[in-house]
Coordinates of C-alpha atoms and ligand atoms in Angstrom, one line a residue:
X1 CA -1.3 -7.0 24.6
X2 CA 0.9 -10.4 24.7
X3 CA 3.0 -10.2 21.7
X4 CA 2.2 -7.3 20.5
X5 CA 4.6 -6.3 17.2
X6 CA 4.1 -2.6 16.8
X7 CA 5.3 -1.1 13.6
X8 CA 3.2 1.8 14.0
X9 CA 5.3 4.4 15.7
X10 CA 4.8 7.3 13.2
X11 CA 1.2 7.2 14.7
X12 CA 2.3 7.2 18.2
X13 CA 4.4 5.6 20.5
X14 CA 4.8 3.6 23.6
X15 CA 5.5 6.1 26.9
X16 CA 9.1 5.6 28.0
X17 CA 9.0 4.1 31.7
X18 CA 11.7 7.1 32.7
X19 CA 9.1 9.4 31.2
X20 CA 6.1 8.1 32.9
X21 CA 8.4 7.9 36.6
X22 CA 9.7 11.4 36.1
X23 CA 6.0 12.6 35.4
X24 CA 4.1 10.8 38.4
X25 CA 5.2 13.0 41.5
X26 CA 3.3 16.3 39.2
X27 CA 0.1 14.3 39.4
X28 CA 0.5 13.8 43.2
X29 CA 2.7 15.3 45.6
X30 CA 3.6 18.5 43.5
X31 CA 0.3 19.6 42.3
X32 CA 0.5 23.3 43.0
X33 CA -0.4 25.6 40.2
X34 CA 3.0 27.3 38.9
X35 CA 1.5 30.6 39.1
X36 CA 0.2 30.6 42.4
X37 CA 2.3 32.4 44.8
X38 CA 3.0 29.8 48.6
X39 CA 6.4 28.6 48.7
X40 CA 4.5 24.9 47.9
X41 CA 4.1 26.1 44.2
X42 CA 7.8 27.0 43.5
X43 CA 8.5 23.2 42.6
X44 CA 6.2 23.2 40.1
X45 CA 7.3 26.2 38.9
X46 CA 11.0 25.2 39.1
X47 CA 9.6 22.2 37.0
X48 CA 8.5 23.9 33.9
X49 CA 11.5 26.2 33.9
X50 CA 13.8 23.6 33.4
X51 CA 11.8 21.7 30.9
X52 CA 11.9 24.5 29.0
X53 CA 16.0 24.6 29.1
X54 CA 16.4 21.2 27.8
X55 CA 13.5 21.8 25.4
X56 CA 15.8 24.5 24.4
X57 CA 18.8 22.3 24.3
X58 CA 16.7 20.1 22.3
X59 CA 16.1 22.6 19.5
X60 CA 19.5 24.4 19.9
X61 CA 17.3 27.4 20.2
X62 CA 19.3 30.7 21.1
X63 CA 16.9 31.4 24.3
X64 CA 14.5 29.9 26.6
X65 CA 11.5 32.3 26.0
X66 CA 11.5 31.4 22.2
X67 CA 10.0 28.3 23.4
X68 CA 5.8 27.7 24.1
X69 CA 4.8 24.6 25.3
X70 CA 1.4 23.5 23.7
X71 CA -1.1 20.4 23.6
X72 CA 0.1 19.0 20.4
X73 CA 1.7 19.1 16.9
X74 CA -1.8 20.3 15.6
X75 CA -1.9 23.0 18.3
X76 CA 1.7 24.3 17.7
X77 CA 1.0 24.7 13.6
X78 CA -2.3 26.1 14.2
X79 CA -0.8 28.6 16.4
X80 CA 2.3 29.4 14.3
X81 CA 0.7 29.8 10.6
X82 CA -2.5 31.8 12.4
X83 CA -0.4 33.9 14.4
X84 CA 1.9 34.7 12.0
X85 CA -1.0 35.7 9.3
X86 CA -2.4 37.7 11.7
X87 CA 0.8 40.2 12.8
X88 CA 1.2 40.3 8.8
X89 CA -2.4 41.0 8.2
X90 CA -1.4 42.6 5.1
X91 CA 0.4 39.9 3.1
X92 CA -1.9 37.2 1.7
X93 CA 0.2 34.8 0.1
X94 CA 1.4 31.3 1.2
X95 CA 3.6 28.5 0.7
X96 CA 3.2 24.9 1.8
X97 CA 3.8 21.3 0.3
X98 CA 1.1 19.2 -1.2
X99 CA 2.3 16.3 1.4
X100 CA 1.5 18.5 4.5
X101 CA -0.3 16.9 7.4
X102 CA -3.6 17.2 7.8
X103 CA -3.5 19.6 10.5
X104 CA -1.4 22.1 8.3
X105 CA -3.4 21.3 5.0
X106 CA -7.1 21.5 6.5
X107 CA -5.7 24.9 8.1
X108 CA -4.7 26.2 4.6
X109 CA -7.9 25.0 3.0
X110 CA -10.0 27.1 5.5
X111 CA -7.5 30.1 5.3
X112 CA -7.9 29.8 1.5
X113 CA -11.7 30.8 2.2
X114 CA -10.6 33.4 4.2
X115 CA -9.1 35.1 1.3
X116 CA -5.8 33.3 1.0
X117 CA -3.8 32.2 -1.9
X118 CA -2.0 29.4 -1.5
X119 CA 0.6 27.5 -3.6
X120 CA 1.2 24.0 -2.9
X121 CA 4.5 22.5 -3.8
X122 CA 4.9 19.1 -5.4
X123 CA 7.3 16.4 -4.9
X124 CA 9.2 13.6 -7.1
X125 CA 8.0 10.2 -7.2
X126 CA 10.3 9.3 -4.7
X127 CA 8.8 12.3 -2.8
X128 CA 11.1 14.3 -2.8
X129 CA 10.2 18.6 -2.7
X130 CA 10.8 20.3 -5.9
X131 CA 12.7 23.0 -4.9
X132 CA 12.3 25.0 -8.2
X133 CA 9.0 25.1 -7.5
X134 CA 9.4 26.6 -4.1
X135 CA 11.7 29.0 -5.3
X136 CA 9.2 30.3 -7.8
X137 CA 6.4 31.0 -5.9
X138 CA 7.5 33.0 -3.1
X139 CA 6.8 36.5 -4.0
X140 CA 6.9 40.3 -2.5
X141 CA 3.7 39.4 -1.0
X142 CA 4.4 36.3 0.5
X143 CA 3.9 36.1 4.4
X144 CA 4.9 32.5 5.5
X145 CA 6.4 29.4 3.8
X146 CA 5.5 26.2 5.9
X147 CA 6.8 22.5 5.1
X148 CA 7.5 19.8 6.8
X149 CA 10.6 18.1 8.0
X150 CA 10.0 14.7 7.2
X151 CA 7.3 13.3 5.9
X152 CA 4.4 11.0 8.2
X153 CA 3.9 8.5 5.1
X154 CA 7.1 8.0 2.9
X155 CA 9.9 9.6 6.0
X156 CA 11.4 11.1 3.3
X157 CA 13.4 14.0 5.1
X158 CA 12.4 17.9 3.2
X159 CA 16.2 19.5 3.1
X160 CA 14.7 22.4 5.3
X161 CA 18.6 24.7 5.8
X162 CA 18.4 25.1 1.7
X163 CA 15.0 25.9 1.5
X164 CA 15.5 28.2 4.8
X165 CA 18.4 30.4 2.4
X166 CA 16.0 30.3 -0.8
X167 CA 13.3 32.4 1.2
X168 CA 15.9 34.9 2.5
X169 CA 17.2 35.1 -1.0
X170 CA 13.6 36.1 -2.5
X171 CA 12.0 37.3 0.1
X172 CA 13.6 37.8 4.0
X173 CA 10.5 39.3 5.3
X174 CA 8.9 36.0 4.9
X175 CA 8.1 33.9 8.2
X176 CA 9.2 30.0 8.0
X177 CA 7.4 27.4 9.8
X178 CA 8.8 24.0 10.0
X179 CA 6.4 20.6 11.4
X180 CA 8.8 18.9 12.3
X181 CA 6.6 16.3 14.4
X182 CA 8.2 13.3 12.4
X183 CA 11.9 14.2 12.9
X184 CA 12.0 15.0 17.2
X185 CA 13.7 11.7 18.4
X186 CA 14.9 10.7 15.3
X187 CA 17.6 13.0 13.6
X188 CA 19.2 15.8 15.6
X189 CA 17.5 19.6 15.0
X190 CA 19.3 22.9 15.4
X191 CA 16.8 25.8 14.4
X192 CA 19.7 28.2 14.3
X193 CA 21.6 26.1 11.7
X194 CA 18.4 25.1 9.8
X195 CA 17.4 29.0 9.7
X196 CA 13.9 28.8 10.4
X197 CA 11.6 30.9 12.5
X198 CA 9.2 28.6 13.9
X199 CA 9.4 25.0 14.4
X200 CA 6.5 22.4 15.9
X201 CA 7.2 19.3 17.6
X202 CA 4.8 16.4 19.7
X203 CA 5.4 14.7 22.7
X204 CA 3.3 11.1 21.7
X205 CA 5.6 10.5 18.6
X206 CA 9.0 10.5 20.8
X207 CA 7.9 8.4 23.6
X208 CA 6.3 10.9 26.1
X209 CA 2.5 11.4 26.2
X210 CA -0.4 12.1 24.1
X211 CA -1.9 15.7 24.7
X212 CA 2.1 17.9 25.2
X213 CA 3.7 19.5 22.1
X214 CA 5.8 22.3 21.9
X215 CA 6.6 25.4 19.4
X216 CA 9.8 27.2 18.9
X217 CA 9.7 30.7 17.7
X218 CA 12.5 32.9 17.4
X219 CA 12.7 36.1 18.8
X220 CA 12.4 38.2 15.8
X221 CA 8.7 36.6 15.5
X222 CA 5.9 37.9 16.8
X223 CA 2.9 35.9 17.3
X224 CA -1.0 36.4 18.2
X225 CA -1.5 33.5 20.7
X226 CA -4.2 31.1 19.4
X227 CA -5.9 30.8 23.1
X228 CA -6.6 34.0 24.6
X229 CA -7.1 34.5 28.8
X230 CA -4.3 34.3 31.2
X231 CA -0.3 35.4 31.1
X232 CA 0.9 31.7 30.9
X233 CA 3.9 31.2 27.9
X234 CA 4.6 35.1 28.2
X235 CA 1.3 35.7 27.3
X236 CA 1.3 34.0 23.9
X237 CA -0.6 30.5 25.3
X238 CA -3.1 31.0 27.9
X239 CA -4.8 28.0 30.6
X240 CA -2.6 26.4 33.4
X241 CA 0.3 24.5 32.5
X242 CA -0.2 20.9 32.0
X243 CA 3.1 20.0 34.4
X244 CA 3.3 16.5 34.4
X245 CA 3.2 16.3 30.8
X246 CA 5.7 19.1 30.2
X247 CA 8.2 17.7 32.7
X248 CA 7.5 14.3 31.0
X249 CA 7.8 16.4 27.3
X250 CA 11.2 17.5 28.5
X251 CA 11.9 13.9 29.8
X252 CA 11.4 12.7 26.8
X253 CA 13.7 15.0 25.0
X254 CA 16.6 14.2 26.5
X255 CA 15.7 10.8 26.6
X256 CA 15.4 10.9 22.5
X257 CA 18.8 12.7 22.5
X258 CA 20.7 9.8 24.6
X259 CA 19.4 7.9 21.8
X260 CA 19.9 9.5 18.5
X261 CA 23.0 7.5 17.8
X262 CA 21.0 4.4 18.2
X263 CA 18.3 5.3 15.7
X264 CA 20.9 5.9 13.5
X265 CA 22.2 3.3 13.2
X266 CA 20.0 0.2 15.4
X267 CA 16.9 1.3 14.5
X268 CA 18.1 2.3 10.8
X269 CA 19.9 -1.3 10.5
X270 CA 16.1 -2.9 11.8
X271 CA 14.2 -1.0 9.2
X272 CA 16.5 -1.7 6.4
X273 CA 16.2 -5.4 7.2
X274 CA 12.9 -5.5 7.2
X275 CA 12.7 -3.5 3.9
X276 CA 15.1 -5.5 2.4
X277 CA 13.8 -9.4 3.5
X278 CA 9.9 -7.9 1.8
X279 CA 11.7 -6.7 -1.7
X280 CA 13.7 -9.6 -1.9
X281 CA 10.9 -12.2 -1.2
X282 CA 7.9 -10.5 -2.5
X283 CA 7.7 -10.0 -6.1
X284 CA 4.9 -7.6 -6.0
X285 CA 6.6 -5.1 -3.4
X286 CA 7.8 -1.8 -4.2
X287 CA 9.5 0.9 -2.4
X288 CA 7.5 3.8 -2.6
X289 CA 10.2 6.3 -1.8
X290 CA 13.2 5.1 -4.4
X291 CA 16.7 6.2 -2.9
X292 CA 15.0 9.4 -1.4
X293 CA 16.6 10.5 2.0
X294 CA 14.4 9.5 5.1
X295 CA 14.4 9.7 8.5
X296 CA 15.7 6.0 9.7
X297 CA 12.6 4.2 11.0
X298 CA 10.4 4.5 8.0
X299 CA 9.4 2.5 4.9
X300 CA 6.7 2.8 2.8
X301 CA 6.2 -0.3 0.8
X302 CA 3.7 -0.6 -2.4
X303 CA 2.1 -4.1 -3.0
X304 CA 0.4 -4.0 -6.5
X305 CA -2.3 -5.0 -7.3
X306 CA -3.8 -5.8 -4.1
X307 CA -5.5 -4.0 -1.1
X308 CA -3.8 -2.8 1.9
X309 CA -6.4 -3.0 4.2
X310 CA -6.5 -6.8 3.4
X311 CA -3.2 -7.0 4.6
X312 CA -3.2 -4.5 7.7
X313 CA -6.3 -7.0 8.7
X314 CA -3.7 -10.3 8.3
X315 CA -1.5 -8.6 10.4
X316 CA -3.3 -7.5 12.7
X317 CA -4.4 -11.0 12.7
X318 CA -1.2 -12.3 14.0
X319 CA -1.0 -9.2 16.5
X320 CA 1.4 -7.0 13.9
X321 CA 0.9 -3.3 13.7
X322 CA 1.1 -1.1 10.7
X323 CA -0.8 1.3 8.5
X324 CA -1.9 2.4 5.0
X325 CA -2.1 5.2 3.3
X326 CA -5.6 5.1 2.7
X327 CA -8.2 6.4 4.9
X328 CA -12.1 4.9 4.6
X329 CA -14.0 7.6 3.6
X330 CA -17.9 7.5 3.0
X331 CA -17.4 3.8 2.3
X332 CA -14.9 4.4 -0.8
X333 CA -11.3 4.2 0.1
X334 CA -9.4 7.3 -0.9
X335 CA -5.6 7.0 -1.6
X336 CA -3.5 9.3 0.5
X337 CA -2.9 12.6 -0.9
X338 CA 0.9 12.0 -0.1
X339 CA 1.2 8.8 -2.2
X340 CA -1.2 10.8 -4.8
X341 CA 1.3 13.6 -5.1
X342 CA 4.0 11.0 -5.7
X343 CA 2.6 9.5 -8.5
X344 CA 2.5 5.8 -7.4
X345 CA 1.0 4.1 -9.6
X346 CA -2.5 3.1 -9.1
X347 CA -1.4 -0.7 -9.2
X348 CA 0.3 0.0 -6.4
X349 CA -1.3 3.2 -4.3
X350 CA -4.4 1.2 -2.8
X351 CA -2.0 -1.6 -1.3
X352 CA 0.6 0.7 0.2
X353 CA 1.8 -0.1 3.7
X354 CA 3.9 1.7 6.1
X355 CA 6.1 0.4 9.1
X356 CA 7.4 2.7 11.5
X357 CA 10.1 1.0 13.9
X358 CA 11.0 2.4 17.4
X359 CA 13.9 1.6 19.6
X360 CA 11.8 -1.1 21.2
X361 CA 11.2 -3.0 18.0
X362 CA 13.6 -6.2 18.3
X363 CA 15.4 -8.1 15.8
X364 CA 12.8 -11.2 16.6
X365 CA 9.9 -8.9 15.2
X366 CA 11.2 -8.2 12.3
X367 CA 12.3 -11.5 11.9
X368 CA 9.1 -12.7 12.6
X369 CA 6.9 -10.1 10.0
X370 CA 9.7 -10.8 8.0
X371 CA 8.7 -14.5 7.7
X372 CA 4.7 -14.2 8.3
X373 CA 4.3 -11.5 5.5
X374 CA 5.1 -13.5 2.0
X375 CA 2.8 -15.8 3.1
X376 CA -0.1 -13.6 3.9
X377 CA 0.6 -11.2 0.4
X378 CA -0.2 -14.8 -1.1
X379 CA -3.4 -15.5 0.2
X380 CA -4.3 -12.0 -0.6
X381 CA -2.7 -12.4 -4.2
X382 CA -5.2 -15.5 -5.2
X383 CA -8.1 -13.5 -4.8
X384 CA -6.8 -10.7 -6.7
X385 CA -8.8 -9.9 -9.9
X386 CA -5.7 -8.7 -11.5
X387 CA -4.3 -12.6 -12.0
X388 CA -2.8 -11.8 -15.9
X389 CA -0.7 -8.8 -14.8
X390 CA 0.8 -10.7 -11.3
X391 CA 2.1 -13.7 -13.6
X392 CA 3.8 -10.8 -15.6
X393 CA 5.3 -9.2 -12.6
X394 CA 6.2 -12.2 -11.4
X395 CA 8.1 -13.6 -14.6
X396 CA 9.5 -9.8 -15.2
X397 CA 11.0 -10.3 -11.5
X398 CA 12.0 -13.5 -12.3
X399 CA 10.8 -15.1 -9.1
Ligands
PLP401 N1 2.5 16.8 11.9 C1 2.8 15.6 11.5 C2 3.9 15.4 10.4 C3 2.3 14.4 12.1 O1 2.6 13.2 11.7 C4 1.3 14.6 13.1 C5 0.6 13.5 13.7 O2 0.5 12.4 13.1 C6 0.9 15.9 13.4 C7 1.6 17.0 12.8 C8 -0.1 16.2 14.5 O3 0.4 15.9 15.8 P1 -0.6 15.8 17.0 O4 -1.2 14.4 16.8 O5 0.2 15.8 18.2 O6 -1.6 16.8 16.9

């Protein structure tokens, strides 16, 4: 689409043109099944076994057989929490966040039925993991402690090496899984500094594909695979090996490491204008997250009393976008349980928006949302039934 702005990149992202050119010759001339057994299959073969070094490299992971290559983020967590349960069949206890994705949360919500207990951690207002919490309810009988790295919503970054030594202080038996979909790309990961056991990542979130992911698990844990039938992934992840999209995976990791520095500081510098030009010129903005730590190409932005959706529809208007927090359900919209467990405010909850940069969002985008956005928070503002409280905001912010 002809100028497109996409500020949507925690959703999914835009395939890197390397990506796509190192993945075409898999579709076509190197088509072989790895595990058959002419000469013809050996480059796809060769293919997967060095994706899975740099995926390795990626992670810092100790060895390349701690790492299964999977469809997606919601495949890799699904196969971690379930095959870990079921090797520990005898602990029932778990530990997650209340901000989890959906893909960990539904999971737990179903194991819960299967006679589960499960405590779910809170966070701050600025989202942030309260770590006393955590500390508290891990127990004798508790198999598996699972939160995320960073958070979809808010980017506010869970500080997963402290929470990796408070499980081996009250309980080293217990199994950590880490989704740490949001982070790949954007902060550097080391599973052996961080401590943890298993660790999930997706390829569409880092510029490679939709439909490749990939799951680190160390070699002191032993899984159940999730999809039972052939020997593929050592056994632990059966059906033939989607080799274009794990060479382009692998592509896509180095590509992200190459660039690390950049959304450090580039992308970080983009996203803090942008943040900065909507507080200063919009009195009814808000930063959901406060001074909580975040991964650098995130903001999640209240504007009170008025809807989101309104304003996503504006945007999109003008070809810009971005997301709320809110998903339409049955006709009523529900405020995200992340922003719920944060406590914002219900002035501000149903108009929360979230921008997620890339390093292909320019400065002229932000520029440009940057000077499109008071105008359209306006419009939206006059036909907000909450006219009394706005002029008070708007005197108390002195604008
Ligand atoms: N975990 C987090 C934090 C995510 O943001 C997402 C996707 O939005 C997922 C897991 C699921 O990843 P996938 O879409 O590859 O299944």
């Amino acid at each position: 689409m002809e100028n497109l702005i996409y500020l949507d990149n925690n959703a999914t992202t835009r395939v890197d043109d390397k990506v796509l050119e190192a993945m075409l010759p898999y579709f076509k001339e190197e088509y072989a099944n790895p595990s058959s057994m002419y000469d013809f299959a050996k480059h796809s073969g060769r293919a997967i076994f060095e994706a899975r070094g740099i995926i390795k490299d990626f992670f810092n992971a100790a060895n390349e057989k701690e790492i299964i290559f999977t469809s997606c983020g919601s495949e890799s967590a699904n196969m971690a929490i379930r095959g870990v349960l079921n090797m520990n069949k005898n602990k029932k206890h778990i530990v997650t966040t209340k901000v989890e994705h959906a893909c960990v949360l539904n999971l737990y919500q179903t194991l819960e039925k299967e006679g589960y207990t499960v405590d779910y951690i809170g966070v701050n207002s600025n989202g942030e993991i309260d770590l006393a919490q955590l500390e508290d309810a891990i127990h004798f009988d508790t198999a598996l402690v699972s939160v995320m790295y960073a958070n979809n919503e808010t980017g506010v970054i869970f500080p997963i090496q402290k929470i990796a030594e408070i499980i081996k202080r009250k309980n080293p038996q217990t199994k950590f899984f880490v989704d740490a979909v949001q982070v790949a790309g954007k902060i550097p990961i080391d599973v052996q500094e961080l401590g943890v056991d298993l660790l999930s990542i997706s390829g569409h979130k880092f510029h490679a594909p939709k439909g490749v992911g990939a799951l680190y698990c160390n070699s002191k844990t032993i899984l159940t695979p999730l999809i039972i039938g052939g020997h593929q992934e050592r056994g632990k992840r059966a059906g033939t090996e989607n080799v274009p999209y794990i060479v382009g995976l692998a592509k896509a990791a180095e590509i992200a490491t190459d660039f690390l520095k950049y959304e450090s500081t580039e992308v970080k510098r983009l996203r803090d204008k942008l943040e900065s030009g909507i507080l200063k010129n919009i009195y009814n903005a808000r930063l959901n997250t406060g001074a909580a730590y975040r991964v650098p190409n995130t903001t999640n932005i209240g504007f009170e009393y008025i809807e989101g959706e309104l304003i996503l529809l504006h945007l999109s208007d003008l070809g810009i976008c971005a997301s709320s927090g809110s998903a339409c359900t049955s006709g009523s919209l529900e405020p995200s349980h992340v922003l719920r467990a944060m406590n914002v405010p219900f002035t501000a909850i149903h108009g929360s928006i979230r921008f997620s940069l890339s390093k292909y969002t320019t400065e002229k985008d932000v520029d440009y949302v940057n000077e499109v956005l008071p105008g359209i928070i306006e419009k939206i503002r006059l036909i907000s039934p909450y006219q009394d409280e706005l002029a008070e905001l708007k005197k108390l912010k002195n604008m």
